[in-house]
Amino acid sequence: MLAQAVQHLIGNIVDFPDDVSVKSHENPRGELLRVRVNPEDVGRVIGRGGRTANAIRTVVQALSDHKVRVDIMDVRR
């Protein structure tokens, strides 16, 4: 459910919503959501000073009942 919520949230921010991919992984520290977007949308998802990324993390943590990390993958490198 969280992965779908993040995909929907980010899909409404970016210019290329079809390129948004969210994969969920379980690890000993909790759930990890890896987000990949079109390289042209990375700056939009991170936001100035990371504000947008932090807001996304806050919303995800509020929706969840356990520890969740959200990593925005930079595929440009």
PDB file of C-alpha atoms in Angstrom, residues 15-69:
ATOM      1  CA  ASP A  15       6.630  15.705 -15.814  1.00  0.00           C
ATOM      2  CA  PHE A  16       7.076  12.018 -16.748  1.00  0.00           C
ATOM      3  CA  PRO A  17       4.722  10.052 -14.437  1.00  0.00           C
ATOM      4  CA  ASP A  18       5.074   6.853 -16.485  1.00  0.00           C
ATOM      5  CA  ASP A  19       8.771   6.692 -15.537  1.00  0.00           C
ATOM      6  CA  VAL A  20       8.082   6.627 -11.775  1.00  0.00           C
ATOM      7  CA  SER A  21       9.027   3.303 -10.198  1.00  0.00           C
ATOM      8  CA  VAL A  22       8.713   2.435  -6.500  1.00  0.00           C
ATOM      9  CA  LYS A  23      10.069  -0.858  -5.173  1.00  0.00           C
ATOM     10  CA  SER A  24       9.617  -2.044  -1.600  1.00  0.00           C
ATOM     11  CA  HIS A  25      12.312  -4.021   0.228  1.00  0.00           C
ATOM     12  CA  GLU A  26      12.336  -5.412   3.756  1.00  0.00           C
ATOM     13  CA  ASN A  27      15.525  -5.276   5.781  1.00  0.00           C
ATOM     14  CA  PRO A  28      16.400  -5.564   9.486  1.00  0.00           C
ATOM     15  CA  ARG A  29      15.997  -1.797   9.946  1.00  0.00           C
ATOM     16  CA  GLY A  30      12.460  -1.762   8.526  1.00  0.00           C
ATOM     17  CA  GLU A  31      10.916  -1.209   5.134  1.00  0.00           C
ATOM     18  CA  LEU A  32      12.832   0.550   2.366  1.00  0.00           C
ATOM     19  CA  LEU A  33      11.084   2.210  -0.570  1.00  0.00           C
ATOM     20  CA  ARG A  34      13.378   2.869  -3.542  1.00  0.00           C
ATOM     21  CA  VAL A  35      12.053   5.522  -5.887  1.00  0.00           C
ATOM     22  CA  ARG A  36      13.316   5.960  -9.441  1.00  0.00           C
ATOM     23  CA  VAL A  37      12.176   8.786 -11.687  1.00  0.00           C
ATOM     24  CA  ASN A  38      13.161  10.180 -15.062  1.00  0.00           C
ATOM     25  CA  PRO A  39      16.553  11.956 -14.756  1.00  0.00           C
ATOM     26  CA  GLU A  40      14.886  15.240 -15.729  1.00  0.00           C
ATOM     27  CA  ASP A  41      12.527  14.955 -12.722  1.00  0.00           C
ATOM     28  CA  VAL A  42      15.083  14.209  -9.992  1.00  0.00           C
ATOM     29  CA  GLY A  43      15.445  17.860  -9.010  1.00  0.00           C
ATOM     30  CA  ARG A  44      11.698  18.318  -8.864  1.00  0.00           C
ATOM     31  CA  VAL A  45      11.251  15.297  -6.570  1.00  0.00           C
ATOM     32  CA  ILE A  46      14.095  16.312  -4.243  1.00  0.00           C
ATOM     33  CA  GLY A  47      13.147  19.992  -4.205  1.00  0.00           C
ATOM     34  CA  ARG A  48      15.106  23.008  -3.074  1.00  0.00           C
ATOM     35  CA  GLY A  49      17.211  21.991  -0.111  1.00  0.00           C
ATOM     36  CA  GLY A  50      15.482  18.612  -0.020  1.00  0.00           C
ATOM     37  CA  ARG A  51      12.170  20.061   1.125  1.00  0.00           C
ATOM     38  CA  THR A  52       9.993  18.025  -1.223  1.00  0.00           C
ATOM     39  CA  ALA A  53      11.812  14.779  -0.410  1.00  0.00           C
ATOM     40  CA  ASN A  54      11.460  15.457   3.319  1.00  0.00           C
ATOM     41  CA  ALA A  55       7.751  16.196   2.889  1.00  0.00           C
ATOM     42  CA  ILE A  56       7.287  12.899   1.034  1.00  0.00           C
ATOM     43  CA  ARG A  57       9.115  11.059   3.832  1.00  0.00           C
ATOM     44  CA  THR A  58       6.918  12.762   6.447  1.00  0.00           C
ATOM     45  CA  VAL A  59       3.709  11.755   4.651  1.00  0.00           C
ATOM     46  CA  VAL A  60       4.909   8.156   4.254  1.00  0.00           C
ATOM     47  CA  GLN A  61       5.854   7.904   7.933  1.00  0.00           C
ATOM     48  CA  ALA A  62       2.433   9.291   8.906  1.00  0.00           C
ATOM     49  CA  LEU A  63       0.701   6.645   6.752  1.00  0.00           C
ATOM     50  CA  SER A  64       2.776   3.803   8.159  1.00  0.00           C
ATOM     51  CA  ASP A  65       2.638   1.991  11.472  1.00  0.00           C
ATOM     52  CA  HIS A  66       6.295   0.911  11.266  1.00  0.00           C
ATOM     53  CA  LYS A  67       9.702   2.340  10.313  1.00  0.00           C
ATOM     54  CA  VAL A  68       9.933   3.212   6.608  1.00  0.00           C
ATOM     55  CA  ARG A  69      12.828   4.761   4.694  1.00  0.00           C
TER      56      ARG A  69
END
